[in-house]
Short mmCIF file of C-alpha atoms and ligand atoms in Angstrom, two decimals:
data_model
loop_
_atom_site.label_atom_id
_atom_site.label_comp_id
_atom_site.label_asym_id
_atom_site.label_seq_id
_atom_site.Cartn_x
_atom_site.Cartn_y
_atom_site.Cartn_z
CA MET A 1 -20.59 -14.83 -13.05
CA SER A 2 -22.86 -17.52 -11.74
CA GLN A 3 -20.57 -18.96 -9.11
CA GLN A 4 -21.88 -19.20 -5.59
CA THR A 5 -20.86 -16.42 -3.21
CA LEU A 6 -19.04 -18.07 -0.33
CA ILE A 7 -18.04 -15.02 1.65
CA GLU A 8 -19.24 -11.47 1.62
CA MET A 9 -17.67 -8.76 3.74
CA LYS A 10 -19.44 -5.42 3.71
CA GLY A 11 -18.44 -2.04 5.08
CA ILE A 12 -15.72 -3.41 7.36
CA SER A 13 -13.96 -0.83 9.53
CA LYS A 14 -11.29 -1.35 12.13
CA SER A 15 -9.12 0.88 14.31
CA PHE A 16 -6.19 0.03 16.53
CA VAL A 17 -5.86 2.52 19.37
CA GLY A 18 -7.43 5.31 17.40
CA ASN A 19 -5.55 4.48 14.22
CA LYS A 20 -8.07 3.56 11.53
CA VAL A 21 -6.55 0.78 9.43
CA LEU A 22 -9.69 -0.33 7.56
CA ASN A 23 -12.40 2.03 6.40
CA GLU A 24 -15.64 0.55 5.05
CA VAL A 25 -13.99 -2.17 3.06
CA ASN A 26 -15.96 -4.58 0.86
CA PHE A 27 -14.68 -7.97 -0.18
CA GLU A 28 -16.25 -11.04 -1.69
CA ILE A 29 -15.11 -14.59 -2.37
CA LEU A 30 -16.84 -16.82 -4.88
CA ALA A 31 -16.66 -20.58 -5.21
CA SER A 32 -14.04 -21.69 -7.75
CA GLU A 33 -12.18 -18.42 -7.84
CA VAL A 34 -8.72 -17.33 -6.85
CA HIS A 35 -9.24 -13.81 -5.60
CA ALA A 36 -6.13 -11.70 -5.15
CA LEU A 37 -6.04 -9.19 -2.35
CA LEU A 38 -3.55 -6.55 -3.32
CA GLY A 39 -2.21 -3.59 -1.41
CA GLU A 40 0.97 -1.94 -0.25
CA ASN A 41 2.60 -2.87 3.05
CA GLY A 42 0.28 -1.84 5.83
CA ALA A 43 -2.74 -1.42 3.53
CA GLY A 44 -4.78 -3.71 5.78
CA LYS A 45 -4.84 -7.04 3.91
CA SER A 46 -3.85 -9.28 6.81
CA THR A 47 -6.09 -7.34 9.17
CA LEU A 48 -9.10 -7.85 6.89
CA MET A 49 -8.43 -11.58 6.81
CA LYS A 50 -7.98 -11.68 10.58
CA ILE A 51 -11.38 -10.04 10.92
CA LEU A 52 -12.88 -12.62 8.58
CA THR A 53 -11.55 -15.45 10.72
CA GLY A 54 -12.37 -14.02 14.12
CA ILE A 55 -8.84 -13.21 15.25
CA TYR A 56 -9.71 -9.52 15.38
CA GLU A 57 -13.04 -8.03 16.30
CA ARG A 58 -14.46 -5.67 13.67
CA ASP A 59 -15.64 -2.21 14.67
CA GLU A 60 -18.22 -1.93 11.91
CA GLY A 61 -19.57 -3.93 9.02
CA GLU A 62 -21.08 -7.28 8.24
CA VAL A 63 -19.78 -10.70 7.24
CA PHE A 64 -21.86 -13.34 5.48
CA VAL A 65 -21.01 -16.96 4.80
CA LYS A 66 -23.18 -18.29 1.98
CA GLY A 67 -25.68 -15.55 2.70
CA GLU A 68 -25.88 -16.17 6.44
CA PRO A 69 -24.65 -13.39 8.75
CA VAL A 70 -21.80 -14.58 10.97
CA HIS A 71 -19.68 -13.12 13.73
CA PHE A 72 -16.79 -15.42 14.52
CA GLN A 73 -15.19 -14.97 17.92
CA ASN A 74 -12.15 -17.12 17.22
CA THR A 75 -10.53 -19.26 14.53
CA LYS A 76 -12.15 -22.41 15.81
CA GLU A 77 -15.53 -20.99 14.80
CA SER A 78 -14.31 -19.84 11.40
CA GLU A 79 -12.63 -23.19 10.77
CA GLU A 80 -15.89 -24.96 11.55
CA ALA A 81 -17.52 -22.75 8.94
CA GLY A 82 -14.95 -24.01 6.43
CA ILE A 83 -12.43 -21.19 6.39
CA ALA A 84 -8.73 -21.98 6.71
CA VAL A 85 -5.88 -19.50 6.78
CA ILE A 86 -2.22 -19.85 6.02
CA HIS A 87 -0.82 -16.91 7.86
CA GLN A 88 2.00 -14.66 6.79
CA GLU A 89 3.67 -15.34 10.10
CA LEU A 90 3.57 -19.12 10.08
CA ASN A 91 1.86 -20.78 12.99
CA ILE A 92 4.08 -23.82 13.18
CA ILE A 93 5.06 -24.86 16.68
CA PRO A 94 8.77 -25.58 16.34
CA TYR A 95 9.25 -28.22 19.03
CA LEU A 96 6.33 -30.40 17.90
CA THR A 97 6.54 -32.89 15.06
CA VAL A 98 5.00 -32.26 11.65
CA MET A 99 2.19 -34.67 12.47
CA GLU A 100 1.50 -33.06 15.84
CA ASN A 101 1.30 -29.70 14.14
CA MET A 102 -1.11 -31.05 11.54
CA PHE A 103 -3.50 -32.50 14.09
CA LEU A 104 -3.08 -30.08 16.96
CA GLY A 105 -6.38 -29.77 18.80
CA ARG A 106 -8.13 -32.33 16.59
CA GLU A 107 -6.09 -35.44 17.24
CA ILE A 108 -7.47 -38.71 15.93
CA LYS A 109 -8.19 -41.20 18.69
CA PHE A 110 -9.26 -44.81 18.94
CA GLY A 111 -12.97 -44.68 19.54
CA LYS A 112 -13.63 -43.19 22.94
CA THR A 113 -10.55 -44.68 24.60
CA GLY A 114 -8.62 -41.45 24.34
CA PHE A 115 -5.58 -43.26 22.96
CA LEU A 116 -4.02 -41.47 20.04
CA ASN A 117 -4.21 -43.20 16.70
CA THR A 118 -0.69 -42.21 15.76
CA LYS A 119 -0.47 -44.59 12.84
CA LYS A 120 -3.53 -43.09 11.23
CA MET A 121 -2.31 -39.55 11.80
CA ILE A 122 1.08 -40.36 10.31
CA GLN A 123 -0.57 -41.90 7.29
CA LEU A 124 -2.85 -38.92 6.76
CA THR A 125 -0.01 -36.46 7.23
CA LYS A 126 1.91 -38.29 4.52
CA GLU A 127 -1.13 -38.30 2.30
CA TYR A 128 -1.82 -34.58 2.52
CA LEU A 129 1.83 -33.68 2.06
CA GLY A 130 1.87 -36.12 -0.84
CA GLN A 131 -0.96 -34.18 -2.48
CA LEU A 132 1.36 -31.22 -2.46
CA GLY A 133 4.08 -33.37 -3.93
CA VAL A 134 6.44 -32.91 -1.00
CA GLU A 135 8.18 -35.55 1.01
CA ILE A 136 8.52 -34.57 4.63
CA ASP A 137 8.86 -37.03 7.49
CA PRO A 138 5.69 -36.73 9.63
CA LEU A 139 7.83 -37.35 12.70
CA ALA A 140 10.41 -34.67 11.93
CA THR A 141 10.60 -31.81 14.39
CA ALA A 142 8.86 -28.92 12.67
CA GLY A 143 11.43 -26.38 13.78
CA ASN A 144 14.13 -28.21 11.85
CA LEU A 145 12.32 -27.82 8.54
CA SER A 146 13.09 -25.03 6.10
CA VAL A 147 10.66 -22.14 6.02
CA GLY A 148 9.40 -23.44 2.69
CA GLN A 149 8.72 -26.87 4.14
CA GLN A 150 6.95 -25.37 7.14
CA GLN A 151 4.73 -23.48 4.75
CA MET A 152 3.89 -26.71 2.96
CA VAL A 153 2.89 -28.23 6.29
CA GLU A 154 0.49 -25.35 6.90
CA ILE A 155 -1.01 -25.76 3.46
CA ALA A 156 -1.40 -29.49 4.03
CA LYS A 157 -3.17 -28.68 7.26
CA ALA A 158 -5.67 -26.50 5.40
CA LEU A 159 -6.28 -29.31 2.94
CA SER A 160 -6.88 -31.73 5.79
CA VAL A 161 -9.80 -29.75 7.21
CA ASN A 162 -11.55 -29.74 3.82
CA ALA A 163 -11.82 -25.99 3.85
CA GLU A 164 -14.18 -24.33 1.37
CA VAL A 165 -12.31 -21.08 1.64
CA ILE A 166 -8.53 -20.93 1.98
CA VAL A 167 -6.77 -17.68 2.67
CA MET A 168 -3.12 -17.68 1.66
CA ASP A 169 -1.26 -14.71 3.06
CA GLU A 170 1.94 -14.39 1.02
CA PRO A 171 2.30 -18.14 0.54
CA THR A 172 5.21 -18.04 -1.88
CA ALA A 173 7.45 -15.59 -0.04
CA ALA A 174 9.76 -18.34 1.16
CA LEU A 175 9.19 -21.13 -1.36
CA THR A 176 11.56 -22.41 -4.01
CA ASP A 177 10.55 -22.15 -7.65
CA ARG A 178 9.66 -25.80 -7.72
CA GLU A 179 7.53 -25.51 -4.58
CA ILE A 180 5.78 -22.52 -6.10
CA GLU A 181 4.94 -24.49 -9.25
CA ARG A 182 3.52 -27.24 -7.06
CA LEU A 183 1.53 -24.79 -5.02
CA PHE A 184 0.03 -23.35 -8.21
CA GLU A 185 -1.00 -26.83 -9.31
CA VAL A 186 -2.61 -27.43 -5.94
CA ILE A 187 -4.41 -24.09 -6.13
CA GLU A 188 -5.74 -24.97 -9.56
CA ARG A 189 -6.96 -28.34 -8.34
CA LEU A 190 -8.66 -26.81 -5.31
CA ARG A 191 -10.29 -24.23 -7.53
CA GLU A 192 -11.66 -26.91 -9.81
CA GLN A 193 -13.11 -28.60 -6.73
CA GLY A 194 -15.02 -25.42 -5.94
CA VAL A 195 -12.81 -23.97 -3.22
CA GLY A 196 -12.57 -20.19 -3.04
CA ILE A 197 -9.04 -18.95 -2.48
CA VAL A 198 -7.86 -15.58 -1.26
CA TYR A 199 -4.38 -14.98 -2.57
CA ILE A 200 -2.27 -12.27 -0.98
CA SER A 201 1.03 -11.56 -2.69
CA HIS A 202 3.26 -8.68 -3.66
CA ARG A 203 4.46 -10.53 -6.75
CA MET A 204 2.43 -9.12 -9.59
CA GLU A 205 3.39 -11.84 -12.03
CA GLU A 206 1.87 -14.45 -9.69
CA ILE A 207 -1.36 -12.53 -9.49
CA PHE A 208 -1.64 -12.45 -13.25
CA LYS A 209 -0.76 -16.11 -13.43
CA VAL A 210 -3.04 -17.74 -10.86
CA CYS A 211 -5.81 -15.31 -9.98
CA ASN A 212 -9.22 -14.77 -11.55
CA ARG A 213 -10.04 -11.48 -9.89
CA VAL A 214 -8.19 -8.90 -7.88
CA SER A 215 -9.35 -6.46 -5.20
CA VAL A 216 -7.16 -3.55 -4.20
CA LEU A 217 -6.81 -1.90 -0.80
CA ARG A 218 -4.93 1.32 -0.27
CA ASP A 219 -4.36 2.80 3.18
CA GLY A 220 -7.30 0.85 4.54
CA GLU A 221 -9.64 2.01 1.78
CA TYR A 222 -11.30 -0.31 -0.70
CA ILE A 223 -10.24 0.88 -4.16
CA GLY A 224 -11.95 -1.62 -6.42
CA THR A 225 -12.18 -5.10 -7.91
CA ARG A 226 -11.14 -6.12 -11.41
CA VAL A 227 -11.23 -9.28 -13.49
CA ILE A 228 -7.74 -10.49 -14.41
CA GLY A 229 -7.53 -10.45 -18.18
CA GLU A 230 -9.56 -7.26 -18.30
CA VAL A 231 -7.08 -5.15 -16.36
CA GLU A 232 -3.71 -3.82 -17.50
CA TYR A 233 -0.64 -4.09 -15.31
CA ASP A 234 -0.21 -0.32 -15.19
CA GLU A 235 -3.80 0.28 -14.18
CA LEU A 236 -3.43 -2.16 -11.31
CA ILE A 237 -0.22 -0.50 -10.16
CA SER A 238 -1.81 2.92 -10.10
CA MET A 239 -4.81 1.57 -8.18
CA LEU A 240 -2.30 0.11 -5.77
CA VAL A 241 -0.03 3.07 -5.15
CA GLY A 242 -2.39 5.89 -6.09
CA ARG A 243 0.15 7.46 -8.41
CA GLU A 244 2.30 6.64 -11.37
CA LEU A 245 5.23 4.64 -10.07
CA GLY A 246 7.61 5.14 -12.98
CA THR A 247 10.55 2.82 -13.44
CA LEU A 248 11.20 0.45 -10.58
CA PHE A 249 14.98 0.37 -10.79
CA PRO A 250 16.92 3.60 -10.39
CA GLU A 251 19.57 4.59 -12.89
CA ARG A 252 22.92 3.16 -11.74
CA ASP A 253 25.67 5.64 -12.48
CA VAL A 254 27.93 5.11 -9.47
CA ASP A 255 31.68 5.13 -10.10
CA VAL A 256 33.05 2.03 -8.47
CA GLY A 257 36.31 2.42 -6.57
CA ASP A 258 39.06 0.13 -5.30
CA VAL A 259 38.57 -3.41 -4.14
CA ARG A 260 36.96 -3.33 -0.72
CA LEU A 261 36.32 -6.99 -0.03
CA LYS A 262 38.25 -9.93 -1.33
CA VAL A 263 37.29 -13.49 -0.53
CA GLU A 264 39.83 -16.21 -1.25
CA GLY A 265 39.23 -19.95 -1.33
CA LEU A 266 36.46 -19.88 1.25
CA THR A 267 35.46 -23.45 2.04
CA SER A 268 33.09 -25.07 4.54
CA ASP A 269 30.99 -28.20 4.74
CA VAL A 270 28.38 -26.75 2.35
CA PHE A 271 30.45 -24.68 -0.10
CA ARG A 272 33.94 -24.81 -1.47
CA ASP A 273 36.60 -22.67 -3.03
CA ILE A 274 34.63 -19.46 -3.15
CA ASN A 275 36.57 -16.54 -4.65
CA PHE A 276 35.20 -13.11 -5.37
CA GLU A 277 35.75 -9.39 -4.94
CA VAL A 278 33.51 -6.43 -4.32
CA LYS A 279 34.61 -2.90 -5.02
CA GLN A 280 33.70 0.30 -3.26
CA GLY A 281 30.31 1.52 -4.38
CA GLU A 282 29.59 -1.67 -6.25
CA ILE A 283 26.50 -3.85 -6.06
CA LEU A 284 27.32 -7.52 -6.44
CA GLY A 285 24.22 -9.59 -7.11
CA VAL A 286 24.33 -13.19 -5.95
CA ALA A 287 21.98 -15.46 -7.84
CA GLY A 288 21.40 -19.19 -7.68
CA LEU A 289 18.72 -21.69 -6.90
CA MET A 290 17.42 -21.93 -3.38
CA GLY A 291 19.66 -24.22 -1.40
CA ALA A 292 22.71 -23.51 -3.58
CA GLY A 293 24.60 -22.19 -0.56
CA ARG A 294 24.31 -18.45 -1.15
CA SER A 295 23.12 -17.60 2.35
CA GLU A 296 25.65 -19.95 3.90
CA ILE A 297 28.56 -18.22 2.16
CA MET A 298 27.41 -14.87 3.46
CA GLN A 299 26.88 -16.26 6.94
CA ALA A 300 30.49 -17.42 6.90
CA LEU A 301 31.61 -13.99 5.82
CA PHE A 302 29.72 -12.59 8.76
CA GLY A 303 31.28 -15.00 11.28
CA TYR A 304 28.03 -16.80 11.73
CA ARG A 305 29.16 -20.09 10.28
CA GLU A 306 32.43 -21.92 10.62
CA ILE A 307 34.82 -22.17 7.71
CA GLU A 308 37.39 -24.87 7.07
CA SER A 309 39.77 -22.71 5.07
CA GLY A 310 40.03 -19.51 3.13
CA ASN A 311 40.77 -15.84 3.72
CA ILE A 312 38.83 -12.63 3.84
CA PHE A 313 40.49 -9.29 3.07
CA ILE A 314 38.95 -5.92 3.72
CA ASP A 315 40.69 -2.93 2.15
CA GLY A 316 43.67 -5.15 1.47
CA LYS A 317 44.07 -6.26 5.07
CA LYS A 318 43.34 -9.74 6.25
CA ALA A 319 40.23 -9.70 8.43
CA LYS A 320 39.89 -12.05 11.39
CA ILE A 321 36.21 -12.85 11.56
CA LYS A 322 35.27 -15.50 14.07
CA LYS A 323 32.02 -14.10 15.37
CA PRO A 324 29.39 -11.66 14.06
CA ILE A 325 30.73 -8.97 16.36
CA ASP A 326 34.11 -9.21 14.57
CA ALA A 327 32.33 -8.71 11.28
CA ILE A 328 30.38 -5.73 12.59
CA LYS A 329 33.62 -4.19 13.87
CA SER A 330 35.19 -4.73 10.46
CA GLY A 331 32.33 -2.75 8.95
CA ILE A 332 30.08 -5.52 7.68
CA GLY A 333 26.32 -5.32 8.07
CA PHE A 334 24.07 -8.28 7.39
CA VAL A 335 20.37 -8.18 6.64
CA THR A 336 19.27 -11.78 7.04
CA GLU A 337 16.72 -13.59 4.97
CA ASP A 338 14.46 -14.52 7.81
CA ARG A 339 13.48 -11.37 9.62
CA LYS A 340 11.57 -13.21 12.28
CA GLU A 341 14.37 -15.58 13.20
CA GLU A 342 17.37 -13.35 13.07
CA GLY A 343 16.63 -9.87 11.92
CA LEU A 344 14.25 -8.37 14.40
CA VAL A 345 13.32 -8.44 18.03
CA LEU A 346 9.57 -8.49 17.59
CA SER A 347 8.65 -7.54 21.12
CA MET A 348 10.82 -4.44 20.99
CA SER A 349 9.85 -1.08 19.61
CA VAL A 350 10.66 0.43 16.25
CA ARG A 351 13.19 2.67 18.01
CA GLU A 352 14.95 -0.16 19.82
CA ASN A 353 15.21 -2.25 16.69
CA PHE A 354 16.63 0.58 14.64
CA THR A 355 19.32 1.27 17.22
CA LEU A 356 20.05 -2.33 18.15
CA PRO A 357 23.32 -3.03 16.32
CA ASN A 358 24.62 0.35 17.47
CA LEU A 359 24.66 -0.51 21.09
CA ASP A 360 27.12 -2.07 23.56
CA ASP A 361 30.13 -3.50 21.82
CA VAL A 362 29.85 -1.44 18.73
CA SER A 363 29.71 1.94 20.38
CA LYS A 364 30.86 1.30 23.90
CA GLN A 365 32.60 4.61 24.30
CA THR A 366 29.84 6.82 23.04
CA VAL A 367 27.04 7.46 25.43
CA ILE A 368 23.83 7.34 23.47
CA SER A 369 22.04 10.62 23.78
CA SER A 370 18.35 10.10 23.49
CA GLN A 371 18.00 13.17 21.34
CA LYS A 372 20.46 11.80 18.81
CA GLU A 373 18.74 8.46 18.97
CA HIS A 374 15.36 10.02 18.31
CA GLU A 375 16.71 12.04 15.42
CA PHE A 376 18.26 8.93 13.96
CA VAL A 377 15.12 6.86 14.37
CA ASP A 378 12.84 9.55 12.97
CA ASP A 379 15.19 9.99 10.04
CA MET A 380 15.06 6.25 9.38
CA ILE A 381 11.26 6.14 9.66
CA GLY A 382 11.11 8.97 7.13
CA ARG A 383 13.71 7.62 4.76
CA PHE A 384 12.13 4.22 4.59
CA ASN A 385 8.61 5.52 4.73
CA VAL A 386 7.83 3.09 7.55
CA LYS A 387 4.12 2.98 8.29
CA THR A 388 4.04 3.20 12.06
CA SER A 389 2.14 5.05 14.75
CA GLY A 390 5.50 6.15 16.16
CA ARG A 391 8.95 5.26 17.45
CA GLU A 392 7.55 3.22 20.32
CA GLN A 393 5.24 0.89 18.37
CA GLU A 394 6.09 -2.76 18.86
CA VAL A 395 7.62 -4.18 15.72
CA LYS A 396 5.42 -7.27 15.82
CA SER A 397 2.30 -5.18 15.20
CA LEU A 398 3.79 -3.64 12.04
CA SER A 399 2.84 -5.07 8.68
CA GLY A 400 5.28 -7.59 7.22
CA GLY A 401 6.80 -5.28 4.65
CA ASN A 402 7.34 -2.52 7.15
CA GLN A 403 9.20 -4.96 9.37
CA GLN A 404 11.51 -5.66 6.47
CA LYS A 405 12.29 -1.97 6.01
CA ILE A 406 13.35 -1.82 9.64
CA VAL A 407 15.58 -4.84 9.27
CA ILE A 408 17.44 -3.05 6.51
CA GLY A 409 17.37 0.35 8.13
CA LYS A 410 18.78 -0.81 11.42
CA TRP A 411 22.09 -1.82 9.87
CA LEU A 412 22.68 1.61 8.43
CA GLY A 413 23.26 2.78 11.99
CA ILE A 414 26.69 1.15 12.05
CA ASN A 415 27.72 2.94 8.84
CA PRO A 416 28.80 -0.28 7.19
CA LYS A 417 31.53 -0.45 4.55
CA ILE A 418 30.00 -3.62 3.26
CA LEU A 419 26.32 -4.40 3.49
CA ILE A 420 25.07 -7.91 2.81
CA LEU A 421 21.39 -8.10 1.90
CA ASP A 422 19.79 -11.53 1.79
CA GLU A 423 16.51 -11.35 -0.17
CA PRO A 424 16.02 -7.68 0.76
CA THR A 425 12.63 -7.17 -0.86
CA ARG A 426 10.89 -10.39 0.03
CA GLY A 427 7.35 -9.58 1.07
CA VAL A 428 7.84 -5.91 0.27
CA ASP A 429 5.34 -4.04 -1.93
CA VAL A 430 6.36 -2.39 -5.20
CA GLY A 431 6.39 1.12 -3.77
CA ALA A 432 8.60 0.10 -0.86
CA LYS A 433 10.76 -1.96 -3.19
CA LYS A 434 11.51 1.12 -5.18
CA GLU A 435 12.37 2.96 -1.96
CA ILE A 436 14.76 0.18 -0.94
CA TYR A 437 16.42 0.25 -4.37
CA GLN A 438 16.89 3.99 -4.11
CA ILE A 439 18.45 3.62 -0.67
CA MET A 440 20.82 0.97 -2.04
CA ASN A 441 21.78 3.37 -4.78
CA GLU A 442 22.39 6.22 -2.32
CA LEU A 443 24.51 3.98 -0.14
CA THR A 444 26.72 2.92 -3.02
CA ALA A 445 27.08 6.56 -4.04
CA GLN A 446 28.56 7.05 -0.57
CA GLY A 447 31.02 4.24 -1.24
CA VAL A 448 29.26 1.37 0.52
CA SER A 449 29.75 -2.00 -1.16
CA ILE A 450 26.59 -4.07 -1.37
CA ILE A 451 26.25 -7.81 -1.76
CA MET A 452 22.66 -8.68 -2.63
CA ILE A 453 21.39 -12.24 -2.63
CA SER A 454 18.14 -12.44 -4.52
CA SER A 455 15.94 -15.08 -6.06
CA GLU A 456 14.11 -12.51 -8.12
CA LEU A 457 15.93 -12.34 -11.41
CA PRO A 458 14.46 -8.98 -12.51
CA GLU A 459 15.85 -7.52 -9.29
CA VAL A 460 19.26 -9.11 -9.79
CA LEU A 461 19.39 -7.80 -13.34
CA GLY A 462 17.96 -4.41 -12.45
CA MET A 463 20.27 -3.60 -9.55
CA SER A 464 23.58 -5.46 -9.88
CA ASP A 465 26.80 -4.12 -11.39
CA ARG A 466 28.08 -7.65 -11.47
CA ILE A 467 26.42 -11.01 -10.86
CA LEU A 468 27.85 -14.03 -9.15
CA VAL A 469 25.96 -17.24 -9.75
CA ILE A 470 26.23 -20.00 -7.16
CA HIS A 471 25.59 -23.59 -8.10
CA GLU A 472 25.74 -26.42 -5.54
CA GLY A 473 28.13 -24.67 -3.22
CA GLN A 474 30.47 -23.44 -5.92
CA ILE A 475 30.73 -20.46 -8.17
CA GLY A 476 28.89 -21.45 -11.33
CA GLY A 477 29.55 -18.25 -13.21
CA GLU A 478 30.17 -14.54 -13.06
CA LEU A 479 28.45 -12.07 -15.36
CA ASN A 480 28.79 -8.38 -16.01
CA ARG A 481 25.76 -6.14 -16.02
CA ASP A 482 25.79 -5.66 -19.80
CA GLU A 483 26.12 -9.31 -20.73
CA ALA A 484 23.72 -10.78 -18.17
CA ASP A 485 20.19 -11.92 -18.92
CA GLN A 486 17.75 -14.35 -17.32
CA GLU A 487 18.76 -17.27 -19.54
CA LYS A 488 22.47 -16.91 -18.80
CA ILE A 489 21.86 -16.72 -15.07
CA MET A 490 19.61 -19.77 -15.08
CA TYR A 491 22.12 -21.62 -17.23
CA ALA A 492 24.89 -21.02 -14.70
CA ALA A 493 22.58 -21.63 -11.73
CA THR A 494 21.65 -25.09 -12.95
CA GLY A 495 25.22 -26.10 -13.70
CA GLY A 496 25.06 -25.35 -17.40
CA GLU A 497 22.23 -27.67 -18.32
N1 ATP B 1 -2.33 -5.75 16.53
C1 ATP B 1 -2.12 -4.53 15.99
N2 ATP B 1 -1.93 -3.45 16.78
C2 ATP B 1 -1.71 -2.23 16.25
N3 ATP B 1 -1.64 -1.99 14.92
C3 ATP B 1 -1.82 -3.03 14.09
C4 ATP B 1 -2.05 -4.36 14.57
N4 ATP B 1 -2.17 -5.20 13.52
C5 ATP B 1 -2.00 -4.42 12.42
N5 ATP B 1 -1.81 -3.12 12.76
C6 ATP B 1 -1.61 -2.00 11.83
O1 ATP B 1 -2.62 -2.07 10.83
C7 ATP B 1 -2.13 -1.67 9.56
C8 ATP B 1 -2.43 -2.74 8.55
O2 ATP B 1 -1.62 -3.87 8.81
P1 ATP B 1 -1.72 -5.23 8.00
O3 ATP B 1 -0.83 -6.20 8.68
O4 ATP B 1 -3.15 -5.59 7.83
O5 ATP B 1 -1.11 -4.80 6.59
P2 ATP B 1 -0.86 -5.69 5.28
O6 ATP B 1 -1.67 -5.08 4.20
O7 ATP B 1 -1.10 -7.11 5.59
O8 ATP B 1 0.68 -5.40 4.97
P3 ATP B 1 1.90 -6.37 4.48
O9 ATP B 1 1.83 -6.43 3.00
O10 ATP B 1 3.13 -5.63 4.87
O11 ATP B 1 1.76 -7.68 5.16
C9 ATP B 1 -0.64 -1.40 9.74
O12 ATP B 1 -0.43 -0.02 9.84
C10 ATP B 1 -0.31 -2.10 11.06
O13 ATP B 1 0.74 -1.44 11.73
MG1 MG B 2 0.14 -8.74 5.73
#
């Protein structure tokens, strides 16, 4: 390869309070390449990129930009050297407008007057968003945008600084299919212009689709770099997990029981006339395009969204669910789609998050014995294989995928009859995915009914006993496990076009 080397990282090591998370890692980014950085949850991918950009100080190793040694102290310095990052945890400031977010700290002013050239900034914001093919009002409050739109704003921001290197840390985790297609087009265009892109994703198919090379980290160790097109899927997986993974989806041989949940004519402002049932021990997959109303239906079921009409029956009895606490008392657990917004308290420890839904209202009478709590938490950490330094680690310093395992695990504490999972494996590595699938299987064997919303069709097909397809706020179809395939689901999801 004769492309210019933009970035070279050599022998990078890093420890957090005695815990070594990177051990002599090498990584290189060339001009005009999309370089995938692959590794399980907690492997050290985000940390390596934070070292590159000066967010974290490295303990050992060297970094070169176009052959020159550098040692960035903060992101301002790395940005000036042409490196932009779209972080896994988005950096959008919710109460500012889109435009203010785009130009934060580098506002355009009229000459030296100090007056803001708002018109110019609005125009540029539009232009950069336009390059991504999205229409977002520059004056909209950023916090009101969908996660996908916020991500687009961050990408537009990277474009606006003319970065030579763009790091994308799980950019597609919250995007719709159409937004993903657009992003891939943008990536291709940037690549043609000579930009080097670091692409972090747990979605293997994306890596094969958009990347030129792939480097693998495992437990903070550099495993190797391969050229896409010269590496087999299975080889990459075994580099990634250090063992043969076997089949991803466990054998489903659970005997489903009686009807546990029955939903009748559920209607709100965004969906109407929703009818379905879930039996004991059954997994109901809920498919549909993003924005079809899947999450909203489940929020209503959980008392988190008002309904206009309709009834919910649990074990044949009409359930009165007005608030989430009513749902929890009726035995419903809900793993939300956005772990940062709703699922986790980031400043609390692993232990506190695991035991959260157990407390106050739910188990008022039982005094929580700390021994029981510790046993429970340790059991959860073990079952989910959570990579943590211990019960008391703050959840916000866990890797993204490990946070997701906690979101799921914490609901098991209430022994739910019905567990709603909204995109349960988003941002979760293949190994952890398999663990989550096995836990779902175990739960259903114990009689728990699971409703799983997922945008990943292989997952819907691999795990569901039955599939409900939502289209524009209505049920577009229902498929049995044996008859379902990707085409049929997409057909129903797009209203039979
Ligand atoms: N600020 C911090 N304090 C303590 N530990 C940290 C901190 N940041 C990261 N870690 C630890 O470093 C390890 C690597 O984390 P990192 O976020 O780099 O993983 P990752 O490969 O990006 O994972 P994911 O795919 O889940 O995003 C993890 O064990 C994590 O808990
Ligand atoms: Mg990460």
